[in-house]
XYZ file of C-alpha atoms in Angstrom:
176
model
C 93.678 -11.245 -96.711
C 90.022 -11.819 -95.798
C 90.711 -11.872 -92.051
C 92.111 -8.338 -92.252
C 88.836 -7.106 -93.758
C 86.379 -8.994 -91.540
C 85.862 -9.616 -87.870
C 86.133 -13.333 -87.066
C 85.499 -14.754 -83.604
C 85.293 -18.203 -82.077
C 81.930 -18.283 -80.335
C 82.695 -21.566 -78.636
C 81.342 -25.059 -78.765
C 77.700 -26.042 -78.911
C 77.061 -28.276 -75.923
C 74.617 -31.053 -76.794
C 73.435 -34.186 -75.143
C 74.794 -37.411 -76.604
C 71.775 -39.312 -75.309
C 68.907 -38.178 -77.516
C 68.843 -36.844 -81.065
C 65.617 -34.846 -80.607
C 67.029 -32.960 -77.626
C 70.394 -32.498 -79.357
C 68.611 -30.975 -82.373
C 66.806 -28.523 -80.074
C 70.064 -27.598 -78.336
C 71.924 -27.037 -81.620
C 69.081 -24.885 -82.961
C 68.877 -22.814 -79.767
C 72.638 -22.245 -79.700
C 72.805 -21.219 -83.373
C 69.757 -18.970 -82.889
C 71.478 -17.217 -79.955
C 74.771 -16.816 -81.835
C 72.922 -15.311 -84.815
C 71.721 -12.480 -82.565
C 75.262 -11.091 -82.589
C 76.675 -12.298 -85.931
C 75.522 -12.505 -89.547
C 77.351 -15.710 -90.487
C 78.157 -18.997 -88.845
C 81.012 -21.332 -89.653
C 80.389 -24.681 -88.032
C 83.125 -27.275 -87.982
C 82.899 -30.865 -86.867
C 80.024 -33.199 -86.212
C 77.989 -35.242 -88.641
C 75.101 -34.039 -90.774
C 72.666 -34.391 -87.867
C 73.687 -30.842 -86.976
C 72.862 -29.445 -90.420
C 69.087 -29.294 -90.026
C 69.007 -27.302 -86.756
C 71.844 -25.001 -87.858
C 70.251 -24.348 -91.257
C 66.859 -23.794 -89.645
C 68.298 -21.111 -87.349
C 70.012 -19.355 -90.269
C 66.894 -19.509 -92.456
C 64.792 -18.021 -89.652
C 67.026 -14.943 -89.797
C 67.742 -14.700 -93.536
C 65.153 -16.785 -95.396
C 65.533 -19.995 -97.412
C 69.086 -21.131 -98.068
C 70.870 -22.478 -101.101
C 72.616 -25.738 -100.251
C 76.014 -26.506 -101.787
C 76.685 -30.011 -100.541
C 79.936 -31.902 -101.166
C 79.412 -35.493 -100.053
C 79.406 -39.033 -101.337
C 75.841 -39.424 -99.953
C 72.816 -37.242 -100.703
C 71.500 -37.077 -97.118
C 67.939 -36.632 -98.375
C 66.665 -39.976 -97.122
C 63.299 -40.350 -95.392
C 62.844 -40.892 -91.665
C 64.107 -44.211 -90.368
C 63.221 -45.999 -87.154
C 60.756 -43.192 -86.324
C 63.544 -40.623 -86.463
C 62.893 -37.505 -88.605
C 66.362 -36.054 -88.246
C 69.407 -38.277 -88.542
C 72.712 -37.940 -90.369
C 71.205 -39.267 -93.625
C 68.095 -37.063 -93.668
C 68.850 -33.430 -92.821
C 68.355 -31.982 -96.271
C 65.005 -33.729 -96.776
C 63.836 -32.235 -93.468
C 65.137 -28.828 -94.563
C 63.198 -29.106 -97.808
C 60.019 -30.251 -96.036
C 60.212 -27.299 -93.630
C 61.027 -24.662 -96.277
C 64.548 -24.126 -94.927
C 66.194 -24.547 -98.340
C 65.200 -22.629 -101.431
C 63.013 -24.662 -103.762
C 65.599 -24.346 -106.529
C 69.283 -23.612 -106.633
C 70.840 -26.274 -104.426
C 73.392 -28.845 -105.601
C 74.922 -32.103 -104.364
C 78.473 -32.602 -105.639
C 80.434 -35.864 -105.565
C 77.640 -38.346 -104.921
C 78.815 -41.914 -105.447
C 77.353 -44.072 -102.689
C 74.323 -45.165 -100.716
C 71.410 -44.639 -102.971
C 68.875 -47.312 -102.325
C 67.280 -46.897 -105.741
C 66.917 -44.531 -108.692
C 63.888 -43.217 -106.792
C 66.306 -41.523 -104.343
C 67.817 -39.454 -107.164
C 64.370 -38.561 -108.529
C 63.211 -37.487 -105.075
C 66.250 -35.278 -104.590
C 65.625 -33.717 -108.018
C 61.988 -33.117 -107.030
C 63.270 -31.233 -103.978
C 65.057 -28.855 -106.354
C 68.493 -30.228 -105.520
C 70.570 -31.091 -108.579
C 73.125 -33.877 -108.358
C 76.597 -33.941 -109.857
C 77.939 -37.441 -109.265
C 81.594 -38.204 -108.606
C 81.840 -39.687 -112.100
C 80.391 -36.513 -113.610
C 82.883 -34.354 -111.677
C 85.700 -36.350 -113.290
C 84.065 -36.236 -116.745
C 83.262 -32.509 -116.936
C 85.984 -31.119 -114.661
C 86.051 -28.752 -111.735
C 85.617 -25.578 -113.818
C 82.345 -26.820 -115.334
C 81.113 -28.010 -111.909
C 81.741 -24.554 -110.459
C 79.804 -22.997 -113.337
C 76.852 -25.375 -112.788
C 76.775 -24.596 -109.060
C 76.998 -20.843 -109.746
C 74.138 -20.991 -112.265
C 72.021 -23.077 -109.882
C 72.593 -20.618 -107.023
C 71.225 -17.835 -109.217
C 67.934 -19.753 -109.552
C 67.225 -18.920 -105.900
C 67.890 -15.220 -106.405
C 70.910 -12.996 -106.286
C 71.100 -12.664 -102.525
C 69.997 -16.045 -101.213
C 72.171 -17.144 -98.291
C 74.337 -20.211 -98.901
C 74.938 -23.213 -96.662
C 78.155 -24.896 -97.731
C 78.665 -28.414 -96.406
C 81.759 -30.511 -96.998
C 81.717 -34.112 -95.827
C 85.206 -35.616 -95.812
C 84.028 -38.765 -97.611
C 83.573 -36.770 -100.810
C 87.370 -36.664 -101.045
C 88.362 -40.250 -100.389
C 86.264 -43.281 -99.450
C 88.980 -44.496 -97.107
C 88.164 -41.692 -94.682
C 84.391 -42.047 -94.763
């Protein structure tokens, strides 16, 4: 019954250019920033992880560093590529670099693909983002994963805002 206890409104689409990632990032940030003048929470649906950095940046500007709970088969903490800071594989690195995510408390869940080396996992750990691989989810079970995520969230403080991201490829590689 959560919709009976809370006001929920569709604030419309975020119009962005399809012709330049830098401009699109600015447009997403500006739109989220404007929407956060009238609401305390955003639910964003659709798009790839290129939209995560500007959306998270807008939220963190209002509420402070965020805890990231990230369900995905990829970590999305990769460095810039082809002179592009923000791309669908890098948003959480950029968030970490800019202080958008809390230095501890965040978790990747379901990682199973596209790590170029063990260095990628070490770098993500150094960012304060723990990783629960897909194999580990199957080994320890959902209940234990939830407990790990809950404990990690507490590392950032009791009232740290949370950014929950669910990439469909965490569920089934055939839809990635």
